Short mmCIF file of C-alpha atoms in Angstrom, two decimals:
data_model
loop_
_atom_site.label_atom_id
_atom_site.label_comp_id
_atom_site.label_asym_id
_atom_site.label_seq_id
_atom_site.Cartn_x
_atom_site.Cartn_y
_atom_site.Cartn_z
CA MET A 1 0.27 0.33 0.07
CA PHE A 2 2.51 2.03 0.71
CA ARG A 3 5.79 3.51 -1.86
CA ILE A 4 9.36 4.22 -0.43
CA VAL A 5 11.47 6.18 -2.75
CA SER A 6 15.18 7.11 -2.04
CA SER A 7 15.84 10.30 -3.41
CA VAL A 8 19.86 8.80 -3.06
CA GLY A 9 22.09 7.91 -5.46
CA PRO A 10 23.85 4.40 -5.74
CA GLY A 11 26.60 4.21 -3.68
CA ARG A 12 25.56 6.01 -1.11
CA ASP A 13 25.01 4.34 2.53
CA HIS A 14 21.31 6.33 3.20
CA GLY A 15 19.94 3.41 5.44
CA GLY A 16 19.88 5.72 8.14
CA GLU A 17 17.84 7.68 5.93
CA VAL A 18 15.67 5.02 4.95
CA LEU A 19 14.94 3.93 8.40
CA THR A 20 13.77 6.82 8.64
CA VAL A 21 10.41 6.77 5.66
CA VAL A 22 9.88 3.54 6.79
CA ASN A 23 9.75 4.67 10.35
CA ARG A 24 7.40 7.09 9.37
CA THR A 25 5.47 5.04 6.91
CA ARG A 26 5.10 2.66 9.92
CA ILE A 27 3.75 5.46 11.41
CA THR A 28 1.53 7.09 9.61
CA ALA A 29 -0.44 3.45 8.92
CA ALA A 30 -1.20 3.20 12.93
CA ALA A 31 -2.88 7.06 12.81
CA LEU A 32 -4.78 5.77 9.25
CA GLY A 33 -5.01 3.11 11.76
CA THR A 34 -6.57 4.43 14.75
CA ALA A 35 -8.90 7.10 12.35
CA ALA A 36 -10.22 3.77 10.80
CA LEU A 37 -11.31 2.85 13.64
CA VAL A 38 -12.93 5.76 15.47
CA THR A 39 -15.17 6.19 11.90
CA VAL A 40 -16.28 2.35 11.44
CA GLY A 41 -17.06 2.41 15.69
CA GLN A 42 -18.92 5.78 15.05
CA LEU A 43 -21.29 4.25 10.98
CA GLY A 44 -21.57 1.37 14.39
CA LEU A 45 -23.84 3.96 16.79
CA ALA A 46 -26.06 5.27 13.64
CA GLY A 47 -28.35 1.91 13.15
CA THR A 48 -31.77 1.18 13.18
CA ALA A 49 -32.96 4.50 14.74
CA SER A 50 -36.93 5.09 15.43
CA ALA A 51 -39.30 7.74 13.17
CA SER A 52 -38.53 9.94 17.08
CA GLY A 53 -35.28 11.50 14.88
CA ASP A 54 -31.67 10.81 14.96
CA ALA A 55 -29.84 13.67 13.78
CA THR A 56 -26.74 11.54 12.37
CA GLN A 57 -26.15 12.16 8.22
CA ARG A 58 -23.59 10.98 6.19
CA SER A 59 -23.27 11.39 2.34
CA ALA A 60 -23.31 8.79 0.25
CA SER A 61 -20.91 8.65 -2.26
CA ALA A 62 -19.54 6.52 -5.25
CA ASP A 63 -19.06 3.03 -3.81
CA LYS A 64 -19.15 4.60 -0.01
CA PRO A 65 -21.12 3.41 2.53
CA SER A 66 -23.91 6.38 3.62
CA SER A 67 -26.79 6.46 6.57
CA ALA A 68 -29.17 8.90 6.85
CA ALA A 69 -31.69 8.96 10.10
CA PRO A 70 -34.95 10.66 9.63
CA SER A 71 -35.87 13.84 11.39
CA ALA A 72 -39.49 12.52 12.59
CA THR A 73 -41.09 13.36 15.52
CA ARG A 74 -44.30 10.59 17.20
CA SER A 75 -47.01 11.22 17.89
CA SER A 76 -47.26 9.91 22.25
CA GLY A 77 -48.46 6.99 22.01
CA CYS A 78 -47.41 5.78 18.53
CA PRO A 79 -46.50 1.74 18.33
CA ILE A 80 -44.70 1.79 15.46
CA ASP A 81 -40.61 2.67 14.08
CA ILE A 82 -40.30 3.29 11.09
CA VAL A 83 -36.88 1.27 9.96
CA TYR A 84 -34.93 1.35 6.46
CA THR A 85 -31.43 0.27 4.45
CA SER A 86 -28.94 1.93 7.40
CA ARG A 87 -25.24 1.14 5.12
CA PHE A 88 -26.06 1.47 1.17
CA TYR A 89 -23.62 1.54 -1.84
CA ILE A 90 -23.80 3.25 -4.37
CA GLY A 91 -23.22 2.23 -8.19
CA SER A 92 -23.36 2.89 -11.66
CA GLY A 93 -25.81 5.38 -12.94
CA GLY A 94 -26.48 7.04 -9.49
CA TRP A 95 -28.11 3.57 -8.65
CA VAL A 96 -28.22 1.91 -5.05
CA THR A 97 -25.79 -1.41 -5.11
CA GLY A 98 -28.37 -4.53 -4.67
CA ASN A 99 -31.58 -4.84 -3.66
CA GLY A 100 -31.74 -1.34 -3.10
CA LEU A 101 -33.40 0.30 -0.88
CA TYR A 102 -35.53 -1.64 2.54
CA PHE A 103 -38.45 1.35 4.08
CA GLY A 104 -40.82 -0.08 6.15
CA ILE A 105 -43.04 0.17 10.23
CA LYS A 106 -42.52 -1.88 12.20
CA ASN A 107 -44.74 -2.98 15.33
CA LYS A 108 -44.03 -2.61 18.85
CA SER A 109 -46.65 -3.56 20.77
CA THR A 110 -48.46 -6.84 20.93
CA LYS A 111 -51.08 -5.23 19.97
CA LYS A 112 -53.25 -6.11 16.36
CA PHE A 113 -54.30 -2.62 14.04
CA GLY A 114 -57.00 -2.71 11.02
CA LYS A 115 -56.13 -1.47 7.37
CA VAL A 116 -52.48 -0.13 7.57
CA LYS A 117 -50.84 1.54 4.76
CA PHE A 118 -47.44 2.70 4.99
CA THR A 119 -46.28 4.71 2.21
CA VAL A 120 -42.46 6.71 1.18
CA THR A 121 -42.86 9.52 -2.03
CA ASN A 122 -39.61 11.41 -3.18
CA VAL A 123 -39.13 14.91 -1.50
CA LYS A 124 -36.20 15.50 -3.55
CA ASN A 125 -33.56 13.41 -6.01
CA ILE A 126 -35.15 9.95 -5.75
CA ARG A 127 -36.90 7.45 -8.29
CA PHE A 128 -38.26 4.27 -7.71
CA GLY A 129 -37.18 1.28 -9.55
CA ARG A 130 -38.70 -2.10 -8.93
CA ALA A 131 -40.75 -2.97 -5.53
CA THR A 132 -41.00 -6.03 -3.06
CA ALA A 133 -43.42 -6.22 -0.55
CA LYS A 134 -42.70 -6.73 3.53
CA GLY A 135 -45.28 -8.12 5.00
CA GLY A 136 -48.10 -7.19 3.43
CA LYS A 137 -49.10 -5.82 -0.65
CA ILE A 138 -47.73 -2.91 -2.41
CA THR A 139 -50.90 -1.37 -3.99
CA HIS A 140 -49.53 1.85 -5.69
CA LYS A 141 -46.08 1.96 -7.27
CA THR A 142 -44.94 5.17 -9.20
CA SER A 143 -41.43 6.13 -9.84
CA LYS A 144 -42.02 8.72 -6.55
CA SER A 145 -43.60 6.94 -4.48
CA VAL A 146 -44.87 3.40 -3.09
CA THR A 147 -47.92 2.38 -0.61
CA VAL A 148 -47.84 -1.11 0.89
CA TYR A 149 -51.17 -2.80 2.63
CA THR A 150 -51.93 -4.83 5.29
CA LYS A 151 -55.31 -5.74 6.42
CA THR A 152 -53.95 -6.86 9.78
CA LEU A 153 -50.74 -5.49 11.40
CA LYS A 154 -50.27 -7.61 14.09
CA GLY A 155 -48.12 -7.50 17.15
CA LYS A 156 -43.99 -7.05 17.04
CA ALA A 157 -44.80 -6.76 13.34
CA LYS A 158 -43.53 -5.50 10.41
CA LEU A 159 -44.71 -3.88 7.39
CA GLY A 160 -42.51 -2.23 4.30
CA VAL A 161 -41.27 -2.44 1.37
CA GLN A 162 -37.45 -3.47 -0.45
CA VAL A 163 -37.03 -0.77 -3.86
CA ARG A 164 -34.85 -0.20 -6.31
CA THR A 165 -33.64 3.11 -6.26
CA ARG A 166 -31.14 5.80 -7.88
CA LEU A 167 -30.23 9.14 -6.36
CA LEU A 168 -30.55 11.61 -8.37
CA ASN A 169 -28.29 13.76 -6.59
CA LYS A 170 -25.82 11.47 -4.10
CA ASN A 171 -25.01 14.07 -2.12
CA SER A 172 -28.41 15.48 -1.52
CA TYR A 173 -31.49 13.30 -2.02
CA LYS A 174 -34.89 12.88 -0.22
CA VAL A 175 -38.16 10.92 0.58
CA LYS A 176 -40.99 11.42 3.08
CA PHE A 177 -43.36 8.76 5.57
CA GLN A 178 -46.41 7.85 6.02
CA VAL A 179 -48.66 6.09 7.45
CA ARG A 180 -52.21 5.42 7.91
CA GLY A 181 -54.08 2.81 10.40
CA ASN A 182 -56.86 2.27 12.86
CA GLY A 183 -57.04 1.78 16.42
CA TRP A 184 -53.28 3.62 16.88
CA ASN A 185 -52.84 7.06 18.04
CA CYS A 186 -49.82 8.21 15.12
CA ALA A 187 -49.50 11.21 13.07
CA VAL A 188 -49.89 10.84 9.40
CA ASN A 189 -46.69 12.35 8.91
CA GLN A 190 -43.96 10.70 10.64
CA GLY A 191 -40.98 12.60 9.22
CA THR A 192 -38.67 12.25 6.42
CA TRP A 193 -35.11 10.41 5.38
CA GLY A 194 -32.21 11.08 3.46
CA ASN A 195 -29.13 13.85 2.87
#
């Protein structure tokens, strides 16, 4: 990974110079290793956040992991968490690699809720491709919006969508979340996710 180049001509004793360069290289490698550990630790803390909001955001760039958190406020007594992909990679053309991004809700209570709809809508610079429902069925899908529905959201169950996603601008993108259902005290608007 490191390349040592000496500018001293042949025939001279430059053992001390090479040793100095090697020592500097070792020190630099140790410093970079420490910085990498700190960054990995910070990314680990970014994990899954609830809809109440975690203000940590990381920008996405090609071939680099990204995580972002919603900036949502939740009604008191709302028994759901918003869940989403916290790390992803961006490939060619701005498409998220793999199966795209996952957005969903998780029922934190043991109660059942009826006629639950979860909608993800583009606010800025995001387009959706093929989508697969998790825990329900897709009732609406365009390039800018996806809605997934279940007749009954059981206790501790999840409802969401895995969707191929394209970021039109890797440094500025956002979606908003909406939930509807019977038997809970949740605001329709559940905040945003993005960068």
